[in-house]
Short mmCIF file of C-alpha atoms in Angstrom, two decimals:
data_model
loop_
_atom_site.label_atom_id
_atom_site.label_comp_id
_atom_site.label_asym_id
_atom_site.label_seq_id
_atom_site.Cartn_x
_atom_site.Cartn_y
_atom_site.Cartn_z
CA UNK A 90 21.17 70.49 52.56
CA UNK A 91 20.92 67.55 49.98
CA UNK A 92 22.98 67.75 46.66
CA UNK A 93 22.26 66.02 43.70
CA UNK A 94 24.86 64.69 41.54
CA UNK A 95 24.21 65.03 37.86
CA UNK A 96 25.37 62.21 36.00
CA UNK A 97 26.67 63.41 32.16
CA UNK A 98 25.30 60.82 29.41
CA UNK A 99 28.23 58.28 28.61
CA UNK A 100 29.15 59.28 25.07
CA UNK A 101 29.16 55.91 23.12
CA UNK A 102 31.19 55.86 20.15
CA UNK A 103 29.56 55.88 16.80
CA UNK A 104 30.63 52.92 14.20
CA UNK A 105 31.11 54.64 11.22
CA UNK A 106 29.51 52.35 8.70
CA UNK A 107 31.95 50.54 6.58
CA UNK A 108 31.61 51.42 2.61
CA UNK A 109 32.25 48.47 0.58
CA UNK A 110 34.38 49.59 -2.22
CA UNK A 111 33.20 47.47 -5.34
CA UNK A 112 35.63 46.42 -7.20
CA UNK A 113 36.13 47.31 -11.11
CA UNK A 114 34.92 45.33 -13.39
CA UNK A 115 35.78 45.24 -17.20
CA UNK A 116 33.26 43.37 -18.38
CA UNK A 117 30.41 45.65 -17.32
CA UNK A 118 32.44 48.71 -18.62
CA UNK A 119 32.76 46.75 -21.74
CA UNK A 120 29.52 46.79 -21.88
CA UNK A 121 28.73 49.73 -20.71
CA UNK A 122 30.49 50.97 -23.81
CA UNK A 123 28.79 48.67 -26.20
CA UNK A 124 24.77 50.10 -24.89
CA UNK A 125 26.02 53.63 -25.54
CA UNK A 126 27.38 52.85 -28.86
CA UNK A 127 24.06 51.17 -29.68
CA UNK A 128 21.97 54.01 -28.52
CA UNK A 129 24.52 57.09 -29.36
CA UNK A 130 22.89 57.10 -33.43
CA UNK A 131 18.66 56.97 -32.09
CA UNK A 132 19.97 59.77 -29.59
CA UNK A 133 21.88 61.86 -32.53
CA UNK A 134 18.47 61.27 -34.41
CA UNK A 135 16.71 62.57 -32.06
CA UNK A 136 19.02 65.82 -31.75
CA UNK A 137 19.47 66.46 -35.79
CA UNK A 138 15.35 66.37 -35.51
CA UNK A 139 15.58 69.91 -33.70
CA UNK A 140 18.35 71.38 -35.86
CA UNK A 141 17.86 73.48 -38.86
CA UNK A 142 19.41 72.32 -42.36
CA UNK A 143 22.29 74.23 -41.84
CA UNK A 144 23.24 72.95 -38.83
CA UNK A 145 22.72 68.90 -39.27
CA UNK A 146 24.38 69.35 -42.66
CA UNK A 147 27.68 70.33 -41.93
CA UNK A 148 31.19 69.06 -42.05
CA UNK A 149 32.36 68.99 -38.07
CA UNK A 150 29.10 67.50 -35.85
CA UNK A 151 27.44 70.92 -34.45
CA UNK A 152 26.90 70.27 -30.78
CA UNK A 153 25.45 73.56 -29.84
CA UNK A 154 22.75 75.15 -31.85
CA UNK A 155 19.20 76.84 -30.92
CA UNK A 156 16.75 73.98 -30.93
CA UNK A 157 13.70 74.03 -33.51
CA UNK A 158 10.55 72.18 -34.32
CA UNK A 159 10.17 73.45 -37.76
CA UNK A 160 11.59 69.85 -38.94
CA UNK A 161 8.50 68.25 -37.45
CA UNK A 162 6.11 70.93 -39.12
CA UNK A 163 7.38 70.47 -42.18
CA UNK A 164 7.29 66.62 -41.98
CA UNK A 165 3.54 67.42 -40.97
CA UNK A 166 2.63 69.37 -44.08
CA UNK A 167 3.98 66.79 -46.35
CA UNK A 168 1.34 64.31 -45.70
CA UNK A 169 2.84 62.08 -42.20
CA UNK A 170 -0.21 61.64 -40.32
CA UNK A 171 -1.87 59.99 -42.96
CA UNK A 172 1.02 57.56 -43.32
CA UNK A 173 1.42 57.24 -39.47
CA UNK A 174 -2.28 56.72 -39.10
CA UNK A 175 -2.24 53.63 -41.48
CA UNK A 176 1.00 52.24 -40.15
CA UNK A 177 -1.08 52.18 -36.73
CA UNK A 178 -4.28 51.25 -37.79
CA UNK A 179 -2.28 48.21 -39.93
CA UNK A 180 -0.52 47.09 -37.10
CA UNK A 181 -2.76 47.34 -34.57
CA UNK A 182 -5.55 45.39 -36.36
CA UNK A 183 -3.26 42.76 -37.70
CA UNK A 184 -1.78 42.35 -33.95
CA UNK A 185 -5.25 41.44 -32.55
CA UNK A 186 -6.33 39.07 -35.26
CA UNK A 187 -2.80 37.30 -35.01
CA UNK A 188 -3.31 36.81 -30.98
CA UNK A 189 -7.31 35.78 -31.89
CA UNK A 190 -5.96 33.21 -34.29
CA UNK A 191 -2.83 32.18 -32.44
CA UNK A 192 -3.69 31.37 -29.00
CA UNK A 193 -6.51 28.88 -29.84
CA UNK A 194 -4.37 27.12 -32.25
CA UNK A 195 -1.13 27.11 -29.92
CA UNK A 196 -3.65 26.01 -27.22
CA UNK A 197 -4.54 22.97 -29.37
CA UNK A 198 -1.23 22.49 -30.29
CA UNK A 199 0.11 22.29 -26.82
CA UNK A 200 -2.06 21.34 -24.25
CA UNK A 201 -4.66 19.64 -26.28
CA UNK A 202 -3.00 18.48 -29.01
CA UNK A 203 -4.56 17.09 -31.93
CA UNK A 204 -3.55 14.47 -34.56
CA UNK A 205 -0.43 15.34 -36.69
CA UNK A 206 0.63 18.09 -34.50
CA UNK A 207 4.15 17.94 -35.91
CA UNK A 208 3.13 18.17 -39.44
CA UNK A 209 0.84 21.41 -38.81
CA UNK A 210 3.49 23.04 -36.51
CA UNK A 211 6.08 22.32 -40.31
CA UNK A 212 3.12 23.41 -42.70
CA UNK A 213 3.22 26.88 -40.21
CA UNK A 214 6.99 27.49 -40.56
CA UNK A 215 6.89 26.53 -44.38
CA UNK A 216 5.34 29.50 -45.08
CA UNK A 217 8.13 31.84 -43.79
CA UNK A 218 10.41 29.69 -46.07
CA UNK A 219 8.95 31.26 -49.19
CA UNK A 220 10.71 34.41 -50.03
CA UNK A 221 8.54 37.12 -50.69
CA UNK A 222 9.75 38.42 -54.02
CA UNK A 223 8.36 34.88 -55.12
CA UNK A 224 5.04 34.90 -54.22
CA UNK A 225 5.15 39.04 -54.85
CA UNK A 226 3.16 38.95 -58.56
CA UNK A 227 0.58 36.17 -57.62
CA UNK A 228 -0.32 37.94 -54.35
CA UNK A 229 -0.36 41.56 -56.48
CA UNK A 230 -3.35 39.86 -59.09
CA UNK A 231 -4.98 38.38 -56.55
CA UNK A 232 -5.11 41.79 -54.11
CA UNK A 233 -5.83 43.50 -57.90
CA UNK A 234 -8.70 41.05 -57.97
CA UNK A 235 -10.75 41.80 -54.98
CA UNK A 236 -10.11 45.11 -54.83
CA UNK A 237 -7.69 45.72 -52.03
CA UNK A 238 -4.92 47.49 -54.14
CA UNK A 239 -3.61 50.49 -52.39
CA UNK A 240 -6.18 49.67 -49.49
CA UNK A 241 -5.50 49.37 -46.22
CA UNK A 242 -6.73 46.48 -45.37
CA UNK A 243 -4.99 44.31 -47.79
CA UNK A 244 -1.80 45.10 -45.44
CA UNK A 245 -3.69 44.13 -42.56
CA UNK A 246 -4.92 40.57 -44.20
CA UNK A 247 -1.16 40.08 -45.56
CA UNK A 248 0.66 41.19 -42.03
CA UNK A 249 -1.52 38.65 -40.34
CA UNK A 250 -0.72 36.29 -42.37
CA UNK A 251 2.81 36.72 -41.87
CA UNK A 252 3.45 37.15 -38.16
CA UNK A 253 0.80 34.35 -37.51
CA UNK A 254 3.30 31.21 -37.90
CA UNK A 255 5.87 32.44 -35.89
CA UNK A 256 3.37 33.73 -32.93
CA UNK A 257 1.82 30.15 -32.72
CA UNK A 258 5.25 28.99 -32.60
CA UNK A 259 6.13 31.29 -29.32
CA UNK A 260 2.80 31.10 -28.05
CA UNK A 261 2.84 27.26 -27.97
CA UNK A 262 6.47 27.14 -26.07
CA UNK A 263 4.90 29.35 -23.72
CA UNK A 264 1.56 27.42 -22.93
CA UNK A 265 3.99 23.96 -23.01
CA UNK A 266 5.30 26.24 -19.90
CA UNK A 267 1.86 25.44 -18.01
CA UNK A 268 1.13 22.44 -16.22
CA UNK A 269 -1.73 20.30 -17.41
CA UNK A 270 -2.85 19.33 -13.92
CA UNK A 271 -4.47 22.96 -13.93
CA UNK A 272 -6.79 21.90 -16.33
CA UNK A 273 -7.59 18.71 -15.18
CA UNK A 274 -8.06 20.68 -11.64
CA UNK A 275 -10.78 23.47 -13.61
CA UNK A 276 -12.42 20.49 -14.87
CA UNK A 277 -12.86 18.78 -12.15
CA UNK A 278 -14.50 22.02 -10.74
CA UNK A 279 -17.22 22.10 -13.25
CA UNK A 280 -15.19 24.84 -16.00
CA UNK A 281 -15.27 24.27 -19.02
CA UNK A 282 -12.82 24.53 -21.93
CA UNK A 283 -13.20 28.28 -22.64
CA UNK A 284 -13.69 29.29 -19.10
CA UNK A 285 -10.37 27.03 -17.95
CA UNK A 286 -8.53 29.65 -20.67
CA UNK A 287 -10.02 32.66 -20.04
CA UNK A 288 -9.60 32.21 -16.04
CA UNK A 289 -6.57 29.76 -15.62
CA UNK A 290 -4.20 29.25 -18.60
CA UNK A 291 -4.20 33.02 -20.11
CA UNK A 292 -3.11 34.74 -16.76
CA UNK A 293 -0.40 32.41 -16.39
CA UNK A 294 0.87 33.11 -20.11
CA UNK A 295 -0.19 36.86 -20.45
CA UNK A 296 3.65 37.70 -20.03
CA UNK A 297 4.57 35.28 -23.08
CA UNK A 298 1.63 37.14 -25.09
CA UNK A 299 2.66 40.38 -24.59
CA UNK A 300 6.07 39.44 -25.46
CA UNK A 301 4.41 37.81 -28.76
CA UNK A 302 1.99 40.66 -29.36
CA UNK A 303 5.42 43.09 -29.08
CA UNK A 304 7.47 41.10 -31.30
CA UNK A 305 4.29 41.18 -34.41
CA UNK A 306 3.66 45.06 -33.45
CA UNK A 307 7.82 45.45 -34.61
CA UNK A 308 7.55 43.28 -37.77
CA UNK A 309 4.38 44.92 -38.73
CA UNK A 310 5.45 48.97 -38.32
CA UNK A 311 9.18 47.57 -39.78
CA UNK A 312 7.67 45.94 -43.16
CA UNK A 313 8.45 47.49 -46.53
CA UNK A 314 7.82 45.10 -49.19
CA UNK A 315 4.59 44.41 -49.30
CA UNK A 316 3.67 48.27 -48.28
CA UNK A 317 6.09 49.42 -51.40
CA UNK A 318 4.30 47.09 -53.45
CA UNK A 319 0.54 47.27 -53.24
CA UNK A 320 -0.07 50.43 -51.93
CA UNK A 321 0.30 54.09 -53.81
CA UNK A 322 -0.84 57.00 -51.86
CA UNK A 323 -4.25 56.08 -49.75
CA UNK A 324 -2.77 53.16 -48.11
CA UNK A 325 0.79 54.53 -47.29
CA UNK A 326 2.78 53.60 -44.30
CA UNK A 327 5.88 54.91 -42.62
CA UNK A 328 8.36 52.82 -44.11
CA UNK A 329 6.91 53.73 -47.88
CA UNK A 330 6.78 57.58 -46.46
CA UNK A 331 10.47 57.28 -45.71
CA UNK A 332 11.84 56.46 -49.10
CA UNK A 333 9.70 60.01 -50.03
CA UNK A 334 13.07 61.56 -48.40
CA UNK A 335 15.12 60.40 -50.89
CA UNK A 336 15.23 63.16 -54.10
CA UNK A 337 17.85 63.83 -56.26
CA UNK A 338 18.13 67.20 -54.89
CA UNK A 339 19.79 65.36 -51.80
CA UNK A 340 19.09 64.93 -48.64
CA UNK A 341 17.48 66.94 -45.88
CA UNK A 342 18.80 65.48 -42.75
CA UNK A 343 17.00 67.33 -40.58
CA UNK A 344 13.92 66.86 -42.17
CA UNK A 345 14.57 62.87 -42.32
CA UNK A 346 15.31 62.89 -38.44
CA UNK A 347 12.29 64.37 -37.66
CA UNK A 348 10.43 61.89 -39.80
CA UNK A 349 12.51 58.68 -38.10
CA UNK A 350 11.59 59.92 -34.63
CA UNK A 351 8.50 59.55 -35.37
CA UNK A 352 8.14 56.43 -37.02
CA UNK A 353 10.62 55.14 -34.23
CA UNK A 354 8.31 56.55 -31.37
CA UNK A 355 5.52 54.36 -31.16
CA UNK A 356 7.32 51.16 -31.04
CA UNK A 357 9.36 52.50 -28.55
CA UNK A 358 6.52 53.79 -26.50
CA UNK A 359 5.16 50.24 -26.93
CA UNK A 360 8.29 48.64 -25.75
CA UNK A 361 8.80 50.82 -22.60
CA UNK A 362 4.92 50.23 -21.44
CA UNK A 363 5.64 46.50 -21.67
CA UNK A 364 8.87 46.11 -20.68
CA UNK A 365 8.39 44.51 -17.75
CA UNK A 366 5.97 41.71 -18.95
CA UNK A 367 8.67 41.63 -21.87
CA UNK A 368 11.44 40.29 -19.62
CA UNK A 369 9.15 37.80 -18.27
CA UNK A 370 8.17 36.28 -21.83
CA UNK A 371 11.48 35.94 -23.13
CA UNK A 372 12.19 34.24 -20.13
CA UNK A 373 9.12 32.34 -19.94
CA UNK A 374 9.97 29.60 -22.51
CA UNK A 375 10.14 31.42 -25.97
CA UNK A 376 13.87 31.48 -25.87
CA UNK A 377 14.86 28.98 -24.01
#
């Protein structure tokens, strides 16, 4: 009779894996520190929006309270969506005819650059140089003049006007970013002009033009003057609706808060959804 010896598995010892401890650093809880101190007032906006009078106007900061949305009816019934509406329309319109106007001329201006490129780059930033309460009364008689007072699209021909120098500006430092051997390469395929933009040179930049289409979408919501000035009631935007909150009743904090969060909201929305091609186009060449 035969018998078999079992042999028991060797038990190998398991390596526990070895934790690197990182080590403190000061500077990132610096800031660390800093971020949350630049976000803590949007994020106590956002939480006096739900409150009730009584509890966002009140001595000691109320931490604890039953969350409402009667702020953001009321701000409804007083007449917001027509503001928001124009604020959006306004900046959305003047955004696409600043990136139709801007990328042929920083085009020309970059990689086929025409005579006295230098002086039309200075007669672009000379414009910004004006201050606006100057030129305030001429541009009121002329928008008087063609009927555009308190009409929506005189803000869209004035915020095009204004964001356009400073997008062919970052537009051109980001198309200076592109080699011209691509072009001579398209051209040397048979493309022409239009088709070596459309197919070549505008993928390469689209990260720069997103950053410049984000950075005209902030001025536009954020203006004041010009809305304050030549508009009344049809062609109100959010800024102009804001200054509404100011009576000499006082304040209704609440009421306000619900009103900044959402004037605030679509530009954030806008920068989270291009956040990413953001990053690239202030890295791209704009900034550097």
């Amino acid at each position: 009779m035969t018998t078999t010896e079992v042999q028991k598995p060797v038990e190998t010892p398991v390596r526990k894996a070895k934790v690197k401890r990182r080590k403190f650093d000061p500077w990132g809880a610096v800031a660390w520190i800093v971020g949350l101190g630049f976000v803590f007032p949007v994020f106590w906006m956002v939480l006096t929006a739900f409150k009730q009078e009584v509890d966002a106007y009140t001595a000691t900061p109320k931490l604890f309270f039953v969350p409402t949305l009667d702020q953001f009816k009321a701000v409804f019934e007083q007449g917001v969506g027509t503001a928001l509406l124009n604020s959006l329309f306004a900046t959305t319109v003047s955004t696409i005819l600043v990136l139709a106007l801007g990328i042929p001329a920083a085009f020309a201006l970059s990689l086929r650059p025409v005579r006295k490129t230098q002086d039309a780059l200075f007669f672009f930033m000379s414009t910004k140089m004006l201050p606006i309460v100057a030129a305030i009364i001429p541009l009121y008689v002329i928008v008087s003049n063609i009927g555009l007072l308190d009409n929506i699209w005189g803000l869209v021909i004035l915020y095009t006007a204004m964001n356009l120098p400073i997008a062919v500006w970052m537009m051109r430092s980001f198309f200076l970013e592109v080699p011209g051997e691509l072009l001579e390469a398209a051209s040397l395929d048979g493309a022409s002009t239009w088709r070596s933009v459309r197919e070549v040179i505008l993928p390469l930049v689209s990260p720069g033009i997103a950053a410049t289409a984000l950075i005209c979408v902030i001025f536009a919501w954020n203006e004041f003057f010009f809305a304050v000035s030549l508009t009344a009631v049809q062609a109100q935007t959010m800024p102009v609706y804001m200054v509404g909150f100011i009576a000499g009743q006082g304040l209704y904090w609440a009421k306000l808060c619900a009103a900044a969060t959402m004037a605030a909201l679509p530009v954030v929305l806008a920068g989270w959804i291009a956040q990413n091609k953001l990053v690239r186009g202030l890295s791209f060449g704009a900034i550097k």
